[in-house]
mmCIF file of C-alpha atoms in Angstrom:
data_model
loop_
_atom_site.group_PDB
_atom_site.id
_atom_site.type_symbol
_atom_site.label_atom_id
_atom_site.label_comp_id
_atom_site.label_asym_id
_atom_site.label_seq_id
_atom_site.Cartn_x
_atom_site.Cartn_y
_atom_site.Cartn_z
ATOM 1 C CA ASP A 1 -0.445 -12.627 -11.752
ATOM 2 C CA GLN A 2 0.948 -11.838 -8.328
ATOM 3 C CA GLN A 3 4.260 -10.080 -8.938
ATOM 4 C CA VAL A 4 5.047 -9.488 -5.260
ATOM 5 C CA LYS A 5 4.455 -12.369 -2.884
ATOM 6 C CA GLN A 6 4.530 -12.569 0.858
ATOM 7 C CA ASN A 7 3.960 -16.244 1.471
ATOM 8 C CA SER A 8 3.564 -16.092 5.229
ATOM 9 C CA PRO A 9 0.214 -14.581 6.235
ATOM 10 C CA SER A 10 1.369 -14.396 9.845
ATOM 11 C CA LEU A 11 4.448 -14.745 12.005
ATOM 12 C CA SER A 12 4.779 -15.017 15.763
ATOM 13 C CA VAL A 13 8.060 -14.035 17.465
ATOM 14 C CA GLN A 14 9.158 -13.776 21.073
ATOM 15 C CA GLU A 15 9.935 -10.295 22.330
ATOM 16 C CA GLY A 16 13.668 -9.598 22.125
ATOM 17 C CA ARG A 17 14.255 -12.096 19.338
ATOM 18 C CA ILE A 18 14.778 -11.427 15.646
ATOM 19 C CA SER A 19 11.775 -11.121 13.320
ATOM 20 C CA ILE A 20 12.401 -12.015 9.690
ATOM 21 C CA LEU A 21 9.761 -11.105 7.142
ATOM 22 C CA ASN A 22 10.169 -12.421 3.618
ATOM 23 C CA CYS A 23 9.089 -11.198 0.218
ATOM 24 C CA ASP A 24 9.564 -12.649 -3.272
ATOM 25 C CA TYR A 25 9.046 -10.934 -6.599
ATOM 26 C CA THR A 26 8.852 -12.077 -10.185
ATOM 27 C CA ASN A 27 9.357 -8.927 -12.258
ATOM 28 C CA SER A 28 13.023 -8.254 -13.058
ATOM 29 C CA MET A 29 12.088 -4.679 -13.978
ATOM 30 C CA PHE A 30 11.558 -3.758 -10.330
ATOM 31 C CA ASP A 31 14.293 -1.389 -9.214
ATOM 32 C CA TYR A 32 13.140 -0.178 -5.825
ATOM 33 C CA PHE A 33 11.662 -2.028 -2.896
ATOM 34 C CA LEU A 34 9.905 -0.771 0.191
ATOM 35 C CA TRP A 35 8.481 -2.048 3.433
ATOM 36 C CA TYR A 36 5.394 -0.514 5.003
ATOM 37 C CA LYS A 37 3.911 -1.176 8.408
ATOM 38 C CA LYS A 38 0.188 -1.033 9.105
ATOM 39 C CA TYR A 39 -1.667 -0.917 12.388
ATOM 40 C CA PRO A 40 -5.407 -1.711 12.516
ATOM 41 C CA ALA A 41 -7.650 1.158 11.403
ATOM 42 C CA GLU A 42 -4.663 3.161 10.166
ATOM 43 C CA GLY A 43 -3.085 3.616 6.760
ATOM 44 C CA PRO A 44 0.296 2.024 6.015
ATOM 45 C CA THR A 45 3.380 3.964 7.104
ATOM 46 C CA PHE A 46 6.688 3.823 5.300
ATOM 47 C CA LEU A 47 9.369 1.873 7.146
ATOM 48 C CA ILE A 48 12.466 1.304 5.038
ATOM 49 C CA SER A 49 13.465 0.953 1.399
ATOM 50 C CA ILE A 50 16.247 -0.396 -0.756
ATOM 51 C CA SER A 51 17.420 0.306 -4.265
ATOM 52 C CA SER A 52 18.324 -2.543 -6.585
ATOM 53 C CA ILE A 53 21.917 -1.313 -6.694
ATOM 54 C CA LYS A 54 22.328 -2.251 -3.036
ATOM 55 C CA ASP A 55 21.980 -5.521 -1.201
ATOM 56 C CA LYS A 56 21.475 -4.159 2.302
ATOM 57 C CA ASN A 57 20.026 -1.106 3.982
ATOM 58 C CA GLU A 58 19.928 -0.572 7.716
ATOM 59 C CA ASP A 59 17.942 1.854 9.867
ATOM 60 C CA GLY A 60 18.111 1.296 13.594
ATOM 61 C CA ARG A 61 16.492 -2.019 14.456
ATOM 62 C CA PHE A 62 15.351 -2.531 10.869
ATOM 63 C CA THR A 63 17.490 -3.999 8.085
ATOM 64 C CA VAL A 64 16.348 -4.903 4.607
ATOM 65 C CA PHE A 65 18.312 -7.405 2.529
ATOM 66 C CA LEU A 66 17.944 -7.790 -1.224
ATOM 67 C CA ASN A 67 19.007 -10.855 -3.191
ATOM 68 C CA LYS A 68 18.475 -9.935 -6.821
ATOM 69 C CA SER A 69 19.513 -13.287 -8.244
ATOM 70 C CA ALA A 70 16.889 -14.994 -6.101
ATOM 71 C CA LYS A 71 14.390 -12.129 -6.520
ATOM 72 C CA HIS A 72 13.988 -12.138 -2.774
ATOM 73 C CA LEU A 73 14.065 -9.534 -0.062
ATOM 74 C CA SER A 74 13.701 -9.746 3.655
ATOM 75 C CA LEU A 75 13.114 -7.396 6.542
ATOM 76 C CA HIS A 76 14.912 -8.106 9.797
ATOM 77 C CA ILE A 77 13.770 -6.536 13.038
ATOM 78 C CA VAL A 78 16.093 -6.968 15.970
ATOM 79 C CA PRO A 79 15.355 -6.932 18.801
ATOM 80 C CA SER A 80 11.615 -7.330 18.301
ATOM 81 C CA GLN A 81 9.404 -5.202 20.525
ATOM 82 C CA PRO A 82 5.666 -5.430 21.335
ATOM 83 C CA GLY A 83 5.023 -2.234 19.350
ATOM 84 C CA ASP A 84 6.292 -3.999 16.245
ATOM 85 C CA SER A 85 3.110 -6.092 16.171
ATOM 86 C CA ALA A 86 1.452 -4.988 12.928
ATOM 87 C CA VAL A 87 0.919 -6.044 9.332
ATOM 88 C CA TYR A 88 4.005 -5.567 7.181
ATOM 89 C CA PHE A 89 3.677 -4.973 3.448
ATOM 90 C CA CYS A 90 6.411 -5.420 0.906
ATOM 91 C CA ALA A 91 6.114 -3.224 -2.198
ATOM 92 C CA ALA A 92 8.097 -2.851 -5.400
ATOM 93 C CA ASN A 93 8.355 -0.236 -8.085
ATOM 94 C CA ARG A 94 8.612 -0.785 -11.826
ATOM 95 C CA MET A 95 11.038 1.380 -13.785
ATOM 96 C CA ASP A 96 8.469 1.853 -16.529
ATOM 97 C CA SER A 97 5.600 2.896 -14.259
ATOM 98 C CA ASN A 98 4.385 6.158 -12.806
ATOM 99 C CA TYR A 99 6.099 5.309 -9.552
ATOM 100 C CA GLN A 100 3.190 3.022 -8.838
ATOM 101 C CA LEU A 101 3.939 0.454 -6.230
ATOM 102 C CA ILE A 102 3.081 -3.222 -6.605
ATOM 103 C CA TRP A 103 2.143 -4.619 -3.225
ATOM 104 C CA GLY A 104 2.343 -7.948 -1.480
ATOM 105 C CA ALA A 105 -0.570 -9.272 0.552
ATOM 106 C CA GLY A 106 1.108 -8.523 3.862
ATOM 107 C CA THR A 107 2.393 -10.538 6.811
ATOM 108 C CA LYS A 108 0.869 -10.099 10.243
ATOM 109 C CA LEU A 109 3.650 -9.994 12.835
ATOM 110 C CA ILE A 110 2.769 -10.832 16.421
ATOM 111 C CA ILE A 111 5.359 -10.159 19.097
ATOM 112 C CA LYS A 112 4.780 -12.288 22.173
ATOM 113 C CA PRO A 113 5.797 -10.831 25.549
ATOM 114 C CA GLY B 29 -4.566 19.167 8.327
ATOM 115 C CA ALA B 30 -1.350 17.441 9.200
ATOM 116 C CA GLY B 31 -2.184 14.156 7.518
ATOM 117 C CA VAL B 32 -4.265 12.630 4.769
ATOM 118 C CA SER B 33 -7.905 12.683 5.764
ATOM 119 C CA GLN B 34 -10.484 10.252 4.412
ATOM 120 C CA SER B 35 -14.223 10.214 4.916
ATOM 121 C CA PRO B 36 -16.332 8.436 5.815
ATOM 122 C CA SER B 37 -14.257 6.025 7.872
ATOM 123 C CA ASN B 38 -16.935 3.356 7.493
ATOM 124 C CA LYS B 39 -19.700 2.969 4.943
ATOM 125 C CA VAL B 40 -22.314 0.256 4.688
ATOM 126 C CA THR B 41 -24.385 0.367 1.538
ATOM 127 C CA GLU B 42 -26.914 -1.783 -0.233
ATOM 128 C CA LYS B 43 -25.969 -3.561 -3.404
ATOM 129 C CA GLY B 44 -26.783 -1.423 -6.425
ATOM 130 C CA LYS B 45 -26.427 1.921 -4.668
ATOM 131 C CA ASP B 46 -23.785 4.523 -5.547
ATOM 132 C CA VAL B 47 -21.152 5.602 -3.025
ATOM 133 C CA GLU B 48 -18.736 8.481 -2.899
ATOM 134 C CA LEU B 49 -15.497 8.381 -0.936
ATOM 135 C CA ARG B 50 -13.513 11.471 -0.129
ATOM 136 C CA CYS B 51 -9.801 12.089 0.295
ATOM 137 C CA ASP B 52 -8.248 15.305 1.549
ATOM 138 C CA PRO B 53 -4.498 15.105 0.889
ATOM 139 C CA ILE B 54 -1.713 16.919 2.665
ATOM 140 C CA SER B 55 -1.577 20.502 1.482
ATOM 141 C CA GLY B 56 0.990 20.938 -1.272
ATOM 142 C CA HIS B 57 1.163 17.260 -2.198
ATOM 143 C CA THR B 58 0.865 17.072 -5.961
ATOM 144 C CA ALA B 59 0.572 13.289 -6.234
ATOM 145 C CA LEU B 60 -2.515 11.463 -5.015
ATOM 146 C CA TYR B 61 -3.208 7.745 -5.198
ATOM 147 C CA TRP B 62 -6.222 5.587 -4.513
ATOM 148 C CA TYR B 63 -5.699 1.981 -3.480
ATOM 149 C CA ARG B 64 -8.008 -0.674 -2.156
ATOM 150 C CA GLN B 65 -7.372 -3.651 0.019
ATOM 151 C CA ARG B 66 -9.780 -6.560 -0.015
ATOM 152 C CA LEU B 67 -9.752 -9.037 2.812
ATOM 153 C CA GLY B 68 -6.634 -11.192 2.729
ATOM 154 C CA GLN B 69 -5.191 -9.450 -0.295
ATOM 155 C CA GLY B 70 -2.488 -6.876 -0.892
ATOM 156 C CA LEU B 71 -2.966 -3.256 -1.751
ATOM 157 C CA GLU B 72 -4.426 -2.870 -5.223
ATOM 158 C CA PHE B 73 -3.666 0.290 -7.193
ATOM 159 C CA LEU B 74 -6.740 2.082 -8.555
ATOM 160 C CA ILE B 75 -5.861 5.543 -9.861
ATOM 161 C CA TYR B 76 -3.078 8.139 -9.714
ATOM 162 C CA PHE B 77 -3.307 11.927 -9.989
ATOM 163 C CA GLN B 78 -0.220 14.054 -10.557
ATOM 164 C CA GLY B 79 -0.800 17.793 -10.511
ATOM 165 C CA ASN B 80 -2.875 18.908 -13.470
ATOM 166 C CA SER B 81 -1.825 16.006 -15.693
ATOM 167 C CA ALA B 82 -4.340 13.497 -16.970
ATOM 168 C CA PRO B 83 -4.866 10.843 -14.282
ATOM 169 C CA ASP B 84 -3.594 7.304 -14.669
ATOM 170 C CA LYS B 85 -6.782 5.256 -14.459
ATOM 171 C CA SER B 86 -5.205 1.945 -15.401
ATOM 172 C CA GLY B 87 -6.055 0.315 -12.073
ATOM 173 C CA LEU B 88 -9.791 0.996 -12.041
ATOM 174 C CA PRO B 89 -11.454 -2.436 -12.116
ATOM 175 C CA SER B 90 -14.535 -1.459 -14.115
ATOM 176 C CA ASP B 91 -16.372 1.519 -15.581
ATOM 177 C CA ARG B 92 -18.461 1.660 -12.412
ATOM 178 C CA PHE B 93 -15.422 3.242 -10.752
ATOM 179 C CA SER B 94 -14.449 6.848 -11.348
ATOM 180 C CA ALA B 95 -12.417 9.461 -9.518
ATOM 181 C CA GLU B 96 -11.959 13.173 -9.713
ATOM 182 C CA ARG B 97 -9.498 15.646 -8.340
ATOM 183 C CA THR B 98 -9.529 19.366 -8.855
ATOM 184 C CA GLY B 99 -5.993 20.686 -9.029
ATOM 185 C CA GLU B 100 -4.038 19.609 -5.979
ATOM 186 C CA SER B 101 -6.988 19.457 -3.628
ATOM 187 C CA VAL B 102 -9.651 17.016 -2.552
ATOM 188 C CA SER B 103 -10.309 13.851 -4.526
ATOM 189 C CA THR B 104 -13.481 11.818 -4.656
ATOM 190 C CA LEU B 105 -13.759 8.177 -5.660
ATOM 191 C CA THR B 106 -17.212 7.197 -6.876
ATOM 192 C CA ILE B 107 -18.461 3.655 -7.203
ATOM 193 C CA GLN B 108 -21.733 3.268 -9.081
ATOM 194 C CA ARG B 109 -24.123 0.338 -8.710
ATOM 195 C CA THR B 110 -22.027 -1.205 -5.949
ATOM 196 C CA GLN B 111 -21.496 -4.964 -5.897
ATOM 197 C CA GLN B 112 -20.522 -7.186 -2.994
ATOM 198 C CA GLU B 113 -17.044 -7.667 -4.445
ATOM 199 C CA ASP B 114 -16.501 -3.918 -4.016
ATOM 200 C CA SER B 115 -16.341 -4.444 -0.252
ATOM 201 C CA ALA B 116 -12.849 -3.418 0.808
ATOM 202 C CA VAL B 117 -10.842 -0.771 2.594
ATOM 203 C CA TYR B 118 -10.218 2.100 0.210
ATOM 204 C CA LEU B 119 -6.978 3.928 0.963
ATOM 205 C CA CYS B 120 -5.837 7.278 -0.295
ATOM 206 C CA ALA B 121 -2.209 8.385 -0.271
ATOM 207 C CA SER B 122 -0.461 11.574 -1.241
ATOM 208 C CA SER B 123 3.136 12.563 -1.786
ATOM 209 C CA PRO B 124 4.907 15.847 -2.532
ATOM 210 C CA ASP B 125 6.183 14.678 -5.905
ATOM 211 C CA ARG B 126 6.830 11.521 -7.873
ATOM 212 C CA SER B 127 8.704 10.049 -4.976
ATOM 213 C CA TYR B 128 8.244 7.089 -2.719
ATOM 214 C CA GLY B 129 7.306 9.047 0.382
ATOM 215 C CA TYR B 130 3.646 8.190 0.396
ATOM 216 C CA THR B 131 1.516 9.278 3.333
ATOM 217 C CA PHE B 132 -1.603 7.209 3.654
ATOM 218 C CA GLY B 133 -4.959 8.090 5.127
ATOM 219 C CA SER B 134 -6.718 5.735 7.526
ATOM 220 C CA GLY B 135 -8.993 4.461 4.804
ATOM 221 C CA THR B 136 -12.698 4.012 4.253
ATOM 222 C CA ARG B 137 -14.067 0.565 5.034
ATOM 223 C CA LEU B 138 -16.807 -0.095 2.497
ATOM 224 C CA THR B 139 -19.237 -2.935 3.083
ATOM 225 C CA VAL B 140 -21.776 -3.773 0.401
ATOM 226 C CA VAL B 141 -24.678 -5.840 1.697
#
């Protein structure tokens, strides 16, 4: 039962354009959502998060949008830069858990020069 | 050290052998997590240590998997009688408390042949 889904295994975007990474979830108990970025041979690094009481959180070039009714969140990167090429993981937290994160399978973002 | 250190970075083992993976968390981080990522899949929670509390082992896939941590120091993940489906990248993460600020290590890539 995949509770966090990232349906696009990969995404290719032109440098300077907007990258939009999508994530869907099924568990209505999730109350906190995070995006992590992972380069090859490195562990994931935290990027940005959003609480379920908000619908938008912005940090520089990164903005996360949450649509609770649709159980959907997205990460927008604008403008996209070559260094943004990485695998992006969406993760969610359950209120009744030990702050364990439930992870999506990741989306590989490729920024074309 | 400044980050989470994992060793070895790569391990190739024969089916049926035991392996031991090591994680050295950031000093002072009370929470320690083990995850694994199999090819094409998301991060899968294995086990969670919080201070001196009993660990949450709910993610361990079978009784061949075990992990130990003494206090707030090094943790070892042991896989007995390895199987080919155990092949994955095993990631360790630590955080200063029950927060979302995980810091991940670079992982151990385990290949069972």
